[in-house]
XYZ file of C-alpha atoms in Angstrom:
558
model
C 0.000 0.000 0.000
C 1.293 3.539 -0.726
C 0.887 4.662 2.881
C 2.916 1.843 4.392
C 6.290 3.023 5.731
C 9.314 0.766 6.079
C 10.089 -0.378 9.620
C 12.423 2.033 11.355
C 15.778 0.902 12.718
C 15.735 0.257 16.411
C 11.997 -0.400 16.519
C 10.408 -3.688 17.450
C 9.268 -4.189 13.840
C 12.794 -3.508 12.574
C 14.247 -6.093 14.949
C 11.657 -8.634 13.925
C 12.344 -8.089 10.280
C 16.115 -8.293 10.796
C 15.673 -11.610 12.577
C 13.525 -12.991 9.790
C 15.997 -11.842 7.146
C 18.859 -13.450 9.045
C 16.962 -16.711 9.189
C 16.117 -16.553 5.507
C 19.706 -15.705 4.658
C 20.884 -18.751 6.582
C 18.317 -20.842 4.744
C 19.480 -19.567 1.366
C 23.110 -20.190 2.298
C 22.418 -23.810 3.193
C 24.993 -25.227 0.758
C 24.684 -28.833 1.870
C 22.037 -29.706 -0.641
C 23.787 -27.773 -3.388
C 27.177 -29.387 -2.694
C 25.603 -32.826 -2.614
C 23.848 -32.220 -5.907
C 26.945 -30.808 -7.652
C 29.239 -33.577 -6.341
C 26.724 -36.210 -7.359
C 26.495 -34.743 -10.849
C 30.303 -34.685 -11.232
C 30.617 -38.263 -9.988
C 27.777 -39.248 -12.282
C 29.598 -37.768 -15.244
C 32.862 -39.476 -14.307
C 31.449 -42.868 -13.317
C 28.730 -42.797 -15.910
C 31.148 -42.500 -18.832
C 33.205 -45.448 -17.568
C 30.252 -47.687 -16.693
C 28.359 -46.926 -19.899
C 31.500 -47.603 -22.019
C 31.981 -50.952 -20.302
C 28.305 -51.835 -20.820
C 28.520 -51.017 -24.537
C 31.623 -53.191 -24.927
C 29.882 -56.056 -23.139
C 26.903 -55.771 -25.454
C 29.262 -55.862 -28.480
C 31.092 -58.921 -27.018
C 34.294 -57.005 -26.530
C 34.450 -56.901 -22.750
C 33.424 -58.443 -19.428
C 30.890 -55.755 -18.454
C 30.976 -52.832 -15.987
C 32.649 -53.068 -12.662
C 30.088 -53.807 -9.911
C 31.513 -51.180 -7.557
C 31.376 -48.504 -10.244
C 27.814 -49.521 -11.101
C 26.738 -49.161 -7.451
C 28.468 -45.790 -7.301
C 26.557 -44.675 -10.410
C 23.214 -45.679 -8.911
C 24.142 -43.870 -5.711
C 24.970 -40.780 -7.768
C 21.495 -40.876 -9.362
C 19.887 -41.147 -5.919
C 21.992 -38.247 -4.612
C 21.062 -36.093 -7.612
C 17.351 -36.742 -7.025
C 17.713 -36.066 -3.284
C 19.687 -32.868 -3.849
C 17.256 -31.518 -6.423
C 14.205 -32.203 -4.240
C 15.918 -30.626 -1.253
C 16.757 -27.520 -3.281
C 13.178 -27.268 -4.541
C 11.803 -27.590 -0.991
C 14.144 -24.894 0.267
C 13.097 -22.549 -2.540
C 9.424 -23.087 -1.656
C 10.153 -22.502 2.028
C 11.914 -19.237 1.217
C 8.949 -18.008 -0.850
C 6.488 -18.959 1.895
C 8.574 -17.313 4.586
C 8.927 -14.125 2.586
C 5.149 -14.029 2.013
C 4.500 -14.600 5.726
C 7.013 -11.881 6.600
C 5.334 -9.384 4.298
C 1.932 -10.285 5.729
C 3.149 -9.971 9.314
C 4.696 -6.580 8.614
C 1.507 -5.377 6.961
C -0.585 -6.497 9.932
C 1.850 -4.849 12.362
C 1.871 -1.529 10.531
C -1.711 -1.136 9.268
C -5.226 -1.144 10.634
C -6.825 -4.433 9.638
C -10.275 -2.890 9.090
C -9.518 0.203 7.009
C -6.053 -0.514 5.591
C -4.740 2.773 7.064
C -1.597 3.047 9.125
C -2.090 2.305 12.809
C -0.948 4.369 15.795
C 2.170 2.207 16.269
C 3.552 2.774 12.789
C 2.556 6.439 12.503
C 5.644 7.792 14.301
C 8.175 6.333 11.875
C 6.093 7.259 8.854
C 5.660 10.825 10.129
C 9.403 11.217 10.647
C 10.112 10.045 7.105
C 7.434 12.338 5.673
C 8.682 15.431 7.519
C 12.270 14.757 6.444
C 11.171 14.387 2.830
C 9.051 17.532 3.052
C 11.990 19.493 4.457
C 14.067 18.635 1.403
C 11.306 20.190 -0.720
C 11.081 23.298 1.482
C 7.778 22.155 3.076
C 6.472 21.393 6.554
C 3.688 19.048 7.632
C 0.213 19.568 9.017
C -1.019 17.030 11.548
C -4.809 16.690 11.168
C -6.902 14.908 13.805
C -10.381 13.770 12.697
C -13.044 12.626 15.162
C -16.299 11.267 13.735
C -19.451 12.850 15.149
C -22.414 10.612 16.069
C -20.485 7.426 15.244
C -21.361 5.844 18.593
C -25.031 6.385 17.869
C -24.777 4.409 14.609
C -22.732 1.722 16.351
C -25.211 1.387 19.232
C -28.380 1.442 17.151
C -27.277 -0.712 14.216
C -24.520 -2.922 15.625
C -20.755 -3.202 15.351
C -20.877 -4.652 11.846
C -22.594 -1.509 10.584
C -20.028 0.553 12.509
C -17.202 -1.317 10.772
C -18.704 -0.655 7.343
C -19.055 3.003 8.238
C -15.397 3.242 9.250
C -14.325 1.601 5.998
C -16.328 4.110 3.962
C -15.023 7.040 6.005
C -11.424 5.943 5.444
C -12.051 5.632 1.703
C -13.550 9.127 1.495
C -10.695 10.713 3.438
C -8.031 8.848 1.439
C -9.549 10.061 -1.838
C -9.034 13.702 -0.774
C -5.425 13.474 0.414
C -2.597 14.757 -1.790
C 0.445 12.758 -2.795
C 2.915 11.878 -0.018
C 0.237 12.343 2.675
C -0.320 9.744 5.395
C -3.607 8.429 6.752
C -3.839 6.535 10.035
C -6.657 5.188 12.151
C -5.740 5.821 15.769
C -8.497 3.643 17.175
C -12.259 3.814 17.612
C -13.641 6.617 15.442
C -10.464 8.730 15.308
C -8.313 9.223 12.203
C -5.137 11.254 11.693
C -3.605 12.691 8.522
C -0.096 14.035 8.062
C -0.029 16.331 5.037
C 3.009 18.185 3.588
C 2.418 21.797 2.562
C 4.266 25.050 1.922
C 4.731 26.994 5.204
C 2.864 30.031 3.839
C -0.108 28.078 2.471
C -2.178 27.196 5.528
C -5.264 27.904 3.438
C -4.585 24.686 1.509
C -4.968 22.724 4.753
C -8.121 24.697 5.617
C -9.600 23.730 2.260
C -8.645 20.101 2.849
C -10.313 20.128 6.287
C -13.486 21.634 4.807
C -13.500 19.038 2.036
C -13.089 16.196 4.547
C -15.912 17.549 6.698
C -18.203 17.892 3.682
C -17.347 14.394 2.458
C -18.100 12.838 5.850
C -21.314 14.836 6.146
C -22.749 13.137 3.056
C -25.129 10.167 3.632
C -23.636 6.695 4.009
C -25.399 3.616 2.656
C -24.675 0.945 5.246
C -26.228 -2.514 5.154
C -29.608 -1.306 3.933
C -29.975 1.909 5.929
C -28.814 5.452 5.292
C -26.742 7.077 8.020
C -25.284 10.556 8.428
C -22.471 11.598 10.696
C -19.935 14.412 10.413
C -16.525 15.287 11.776
C -14.715 17.590 14.176
C -11.172 18.378 13.048
C -8.115 19.718 14.893
C -4.916 20.789 13.118
C -1.361 21.738 14.068
C 1.888 22.456 12.211
C 5.064 20.458 12.651
C 7.163 23.619 13.009
C 5.324 24.494 16.253
C 7.512 21.909 17.960
C 10.697 23.555 16.746
C 9.562 26.890 18.222
C 9.257 25.306 21.649
C 12.618 23.530 21.412
C 11.089 20.050 21.087
C 12.103 17.509 18.487
C 10.443 18.507 15.181
C 9.256 14.954 14.559
C 7.768 14.209 18.000
C 4.590 12.557 16.758
C 3.125 12.248 20.247
C 3.407 16.006 20.781
C 1.853 16.723 17.388
C -0.923 14.279 18.137
C -1.558 15.906 21.515
C -1.814 19.419 20.047
C -4.105 18.335 17.216
C -6.252 16.447 19.720
C -6.621 19.593 21.852
C -7.654 21.600 18.789
C -10.115 18.882 17.788
C -11.716 18.948 21.233
C -12.164 22.723 20.979
C -13.701 22.311 17.526
C -16.163 19.759 18.899
C -17.147 22.193 21.670
C -18.204 24.694 19.006
C -20.989 22.406 17.910
C -19.269 19.752 15.794
C -18.648 20.040 12.073
C -15.848 22.579 12.655
C -12.076 22.616 12.244
C -9.579 24.622 14.302
C -5.821 25.171 14.348
C -4.032 24.606 17.634
C -3.311 27.692 19.734
C -1.319 27.863 22.951
C -4.342 29.039 24.952
C -6.115 25.798 24.154
C -3.730 23.833 26.352
C -4.790 25.728 29.483
C -8.434 25.119 28.613
C -7.748 21.416 28.271
C -6.027 21.427 31.667
C -9.128 23.034 33.164
C -11.284 20.422 31.454
C -9.096 17.631 32.868
C -9.379 19.086 36.354
C -13.153 19.260 35.957
C -13.296 15.613 34.921
C -11.302 14.610 37.980
C -13.471 16.791 40.211
C -16.671 15.275 38.813
C -15.455 11.739 39.410
C -14.435 12.596 42.966
C -17.695 14.472 43.492
C -19.704 11.345 42.756
C -17.870 9.452 45.465
C -18.308 12.315 47.941
C -21.991 12.889 47.165
C -21.480 16.471 45.958
C -24.248 16.315 43.328
C -27.558 17.483 44.750
C -31.033 18.158 43.343
C -32.532 21.641 43.294
C -36.175 22.291 42.512
C -37.886 24.896 40.314
C -41.574 25.621 41.049
C -44.218 24.868 38.425
C -47.334 27.051 38.553
C -50.807 26.611 37.100
C -51.418 30.028 35.556
C -55.195 29.716 35.603
C -55.440 29.151 39.375
C -52.055 30.585 40.467
C -51.409 27.421 42.430
C -48.250 25.440 42.926
C -48.578 22.099 41.126
C -45.084 20.650 41.405
C -41.350 21.100 40.964
C -38.838 20.248 38.290
C -35.610 18.711 39.528
C -32.446 20.476 38.383
C -28.940 19.131 38.943
C -26.316 21.095 40.861
C -22.721 20.283 41.754
C -21.657 21.620 45.144
C -17.906 21.511 44.514
C -15.425 22.499 47.237
C -13.080 23.788 44.518
C -15.501 25.536 42.129
C -18.475 26.351 44.343
C -22.009 25.756 43.105
C -21.709 24.576 39.493
C -24.633 24.560 37.068
C -25.571 21.599 34.889
C -24.577 23.368 31.684
C -20.946 22.951 32.828
C -20.722 19.427 34.204
C -23.437 17.437 32.424
C -21.842 17.549 28.920
C -18.555 16.380 30.445
C -20.278 13.635 32.442
C -22.001 12.438 29.266
C -18.757 12.354 27.293
C -16.804 10.413 29.925
C -19.655 7.963 30.499
C -20.642 8.689 34.100
C -23.911 10.561 33.566
C -25.930 7.489 34.551
C -24.293 7.336 37.992
C -25.022 11.011 38.638
C -28.600 10.643 37.396
C -29.261 7.616 39.580
C -27.986 9.450 42.666
C -30.047 12.547 41.926
C -33.219 10.596 41.182
C -32.998 8.577 44.399
C -32.501 11.716 46.477
C -35.225 13.668 44.652
C -37.776 10.911 45.221
C -36.964 10.936 48.933
C -37.297 14.740 49.046
C -40.591 14.682 47.151
C -42.110 12.230 49.619
C -42.245 15.118 52.125
C -44.350 17.234 49.768
C -48.151 17.224 49.687
C -49.507 14.364 47.608
C -50.955 16.756 45.026
C -47.499 18.007 44.002
C -45.610 16.282 41.225
C -41.913 15.802 40.494
C -40.470 16.350 37.012
C -37.085 15.005 35.915
C -35.186 15.222 32.619
C -33.406 12.441 30.784
C -30.509 12.844 28.374
C -29.988 11.116 25.004
C -27.160 9.117 26.598
C -29.519 7.631 29.196
C -32.028 6.612 26.540
C -29.421 4.376 24.928
C -29.613 2.176 28.007
C -32.182 -0.572 27.249
C -32.799 -0.982 31.001
C -33.445 2.678 31.701
C -37.204 2.284 32.211
C -36.623 -0.580 34.626
C -34.148 1.558 36.593
C -36.753 4.309 36.951
C -39.375 1.867 38.187
C -36.906 0.269 40.586
C -36.108 3.682 42.061
C -39.834 4.393 42.510
C -40.305 1.138 44.396
C -37.238 1.736 46.567
C -38.508 5.190 47.551
C -42.167 4.085 47.864
C -43.038 7.016 45.590
C -46.339 6.891 43.630
C -45.603 6.618 39.886
C -48.450 9.012 38.976
C -46.604 11.854 40.742
C -43.530 11.453 38.517
C -43.202 13.151 35.137
C -40.345 12.289 32.760
C -39.212 14.971 30.289
C -37.830 13.705 26.972
C -36.333 16.306 24.644
C -36.959 16.494 20.947
C -33.266 15.762 20.448
C -33.731 12.391 22.148
C -36.723 11.686 19.947
C -34.801 12.530 16.814
C -31.842 10.327 17.716
C -33.685 7.219 18.882
C -37.381 7.048 18.017
C -37.623 3.293 18.614
C -35.922 3.540 22.010
C -38.163 6.430 23.073
C -41.278 4.525 22.044
C -40.247 1.529 24.168
C -39.417 3.765 27.137
C -42.668 5.727 26.909
C -44.751 2.574 26.679
C -43.010 0.877 29.611
C -43.295 3.859 31.950
C -46.844 4.808 31.024
C -47.977 1.252 31.709
C -46.805 1.828 35.290
C -48.551 5.195 35.631
C -45.616 7.549 35.004
C -46.374 10.670 32.923
C -44.222 11.538 29.901
C -43.667 15.057 28.533
C -42.064 16.114 25.259
C -39.567 18.809 26.243
C -38.069 21.656 24.174
C -40.952 21.403 21.731
C -40.657 23.679 18.713
C -36.953 23.251 18.009
C -37.832 21.386 14.813
C -36.645 17.820 15.418
C -39.914 15.951 15.878
C -42.743 15.695 13.403
C -46.449 15.905 14.116
C -46.774 12.272 13.049
C -44.353 11.217 15.787
C -46.165 13.408 18.305
C -49.412 11.671 17.403
C -47.950 8.167 17.466
C -46.142 8.463 20.797
C -48.469 8.692 23.821
C -47.112 11.849 25.448
C -49.051 13.427 28.315
C -47.765 16.979 27.942
C -45.680 19.218 25.674
C -43.251 21.840 26.963
C -42.464 24.886 24.833
C -38.754 25.475 24.338
C -37.396 28.289 26.508
C -35.782 30.058 23.543
C -39.261 30.979 22.264
C -40.801 31.762 25.649
C -38.079 34.141 26.855
C -38.253 36.246 23.663
C -41.976 36.125 22.892
C -42.678 39.586 24.352
C -40.206 41.241 21.969
C -40.122 38.870 18.999
C -43.178 38.364 16.804
C -41.911 35.076 15.397
C -41.396 33.626 18.886
C -44.860 34.803 19.926
C -46.367 33.130 16.868
C -44.594 29.854 17.597
C -45.804 29.897 21.216
C -49.361 30.609 20.068
C -49.174 27.785 17.514
C -47.938 25.268 20.089
C -50.744 26.270 22.469
C -53.344 25.757 19.754
C -51.754 22.455 18.760
C -51.765 21.228 22.363
C -55.413 22.171 22.785
C -56.366 20.442 19.549
C -54.536 17.235 20.463
C -55.679 17.255 24.064
C -52.139 17.737 25.382
C -51.569 20.196 28.255
C -48.823 22.759 27.706
C -46.000 23.951 29.951
C -44.030 27.126 29.177
C -40.403 27.047 30.308
C -38.208 30.123 30.860
C -40.722 32.708 32.112
C -38.316 35.400 33.263
C -40.255 38.673 32.952
C -43.694 39.904 33.974
C -44.444 40.818 30.346
C -43.902 37.218 29.223
C -46.019 35.964 32.118
C -48.958 38.203 31.161
C -48.617 37.216 27.487
C -48.849 33.558 28.474
C -51.907 34.138 30.657
C -53.689 35.527 27.621
C -53.197 32.260 25.751
C -55.343 30.110 27.987
C -54.739 27.499 30.689
C -51.184 26.198 30.996
C -48.403 25.570 33.444
C -45.316 27.746 33.573
C -41.957 27.879 35.282
C -39.153 30.393 35.322
C -37.411 32.964 37.464
C -40.406 35.287 37.701
C -42.400 32.430 39.220
C -39.722 31.150 41.557
C -36.004 30.443 41.517
C -34.553 26.936 41.715
C -33.809 26.109 45.349
C -32.466 23.214 47.445
C -34.765 20.808 49.236
C -35.058 22.663 52.567
C -35.980 25.952 50.883
C -38.535 24.076 48.749
C -40.322 22.954 51.903
C -40.481 26.575 53.013
C -42.085 27.586 49.706
C -44.692 24.882 50.102
C -45.340 25.815 53.737
C -45.901 29.495 53.029
C -48.814 28.808 50.654
C -48.243 32.161 49.051
C -49.479 32.939 45.527
C -46.033 32.685 44.010
C -46.974 34.598 40.881
C -47.528 37.729 42.984
C -43.978 37.769 44.327
C -41.574 40.415 43.114
C -39.676 39.236 40.081
C -36.128 38.302 41.070
C -33.203 39.167 38.858
C -32.532 36.603 36.093
C -29.934 34.040 37.105
C -26.790 33.281 35.213
C -26.599 30.770 32.401
C -25.485 28.186 34.959
C -29.042 28.253 36.331
C -30.611 27.419 32.986
C -32.835 24.419 33.313
C -30.984 21.292 32.441
C -30.988 18.224 34.615
C -29.288 14.881 34.548
C-alpha cells in the first residue's frame, strides 16, 4: 500500500524483520544440498562414462561388463542427484512462503486491519520520514486529527458490523481527498489522523482540505440497507510548532496531543468545525481535565444534589409541582450549574451514575411534599441508549415508595430525533406503570407531528428560547401561540419554560390554561428551601420578580 512506511531501525518491527531476514539468509546459504547435488552430478559424469563404455563393450562382445563397484556408485549418484534436487526445490518453496508470511506480518503490524490505514504504532516512523522528505522540498507538515461525530449512535443502534462498514467508507472518502505523499492513520475507535506536507505560507490549503473532509463525511452513508449521516470535528497543528518550543520537530506524540486539543475545541463549538491549535487551548484542556477529575471525585463524595424549580398553574395561580435540576456543590468551584458538568459527564460515560444518585434523592425529598405536588425530571440522550433505563426508573420508585403518577419524565426532541424506537419503548413501559411523559423543548424542529401523534405523550413543553423572547419577537410569539393551539387540539396540556419577565407571564396568561416555570415564578432552590415555599402557601406569581440568574441556572438536569 502507498501509505505503508518501512520499519524504522531500532523499533520492534525492525528487529523482527532483521531476525527474519537473518533466518532466511541462513536458509538460502544452506549449501549442503547444493554441494551434494553438484558432487553427485560430477561423480555421475565421471562414473557414468566409464560404466556406460563398459556396458557397450559387453553388449558388443568385446568386454566383461561394468565393474560392480562402479555400477553401485553410479546408482548412488542418481539417488543423490534426485535427493539434492528435491531438497533444493523444498528450500526454494520454504523461502517463498517465509517471505510471504514476513510481508503479511509486517503489513498487519503496521496497518489497521479494518480500514487498511496506518495504525498508531507505525505512525511515528512514517511521520518522521514524511517530515524529512518535506523538508528537502522546502515544506512542513500539518497534523490533522479527525473525530467522527455521532459514530457511537450508529454503532449502538445498528450494531458493530454496521459501525465497521461506516469506518471503511469514512477511510475511503478521506483517502480520496489526500494529496500525494500524505499519510492516513486510524488511531483507534472513530479517530483518524492525517499528516499532510504543505508550503509553510499556504495554511489555506490545509483549511480547504479540512473543509473538504468535513463535507465528504457529512454526506449520507449507505450501510447494510440503511442510510446514516455523521460528520466530523477536526483539529490541526503544524510540525514547526515543535521547533519553536525547542522540542524535536518529529515528535509525533506532541503533534498528536496538540491536534487532539484543537479537535476537542472544535467539537465544543458544535461539531462540524475545524480549528488550528493555539497555545491558549492547552490551558483550557487542563481546566477540562481538572473538571473531569473533580466530577469523578464528586460522585464518590456525594457532591451532586437536586434543586427544585416551582411549576405554577397560571389559571389558578397554584403550585402544582417542581422540576428537579442538577447542581454540583464543589469544594473547589463552588455551586456549578448543569450546563458545565453534564456535557462532560455524558462524554466520559458517568452521567448514569449522577442521574441515579439525583433521582434517588429527589424521590426521597418529594415524599415530604403534599400528595398533590408532582416531580419532574429530565433524561438525556445518553440515558435513553440504556435498554434498562425504564426498569431503573421503576426500581427507584419502588425503593422510595413514591407513587408513579406523581412522577413526570421529560424527553427532549433531540432524544426523539436520535432514537425514536428507544423512546417509544421507554414511553410505553413507563406509562404502563402510571408515570407521565412530557415532550420537552418542543418547537426546536426535530420531531414531526406524526411522531407526536404516534407516541403517547401526556404533555408538551415549549422550548425556553421561544418563551423568553416572545414579548419582543413576533416570530417567537407566533410559535408559542401555535404550540398552544396544537396542544389544545390534540388534548395535550402545555408547559411554558423560561418565564423570566412579567411581560412574558402576562402574554402567556392571555393564551389560555397552561403551566409555567421560570425565574419570575420562583427560583430553583435546594430541598429545605422548597419545603419553606410549600409551607408558606403564598401565591407565588404575585412575588416580586427576582433578577434573572446566570446561564449556569438554565434548566438542564441529569
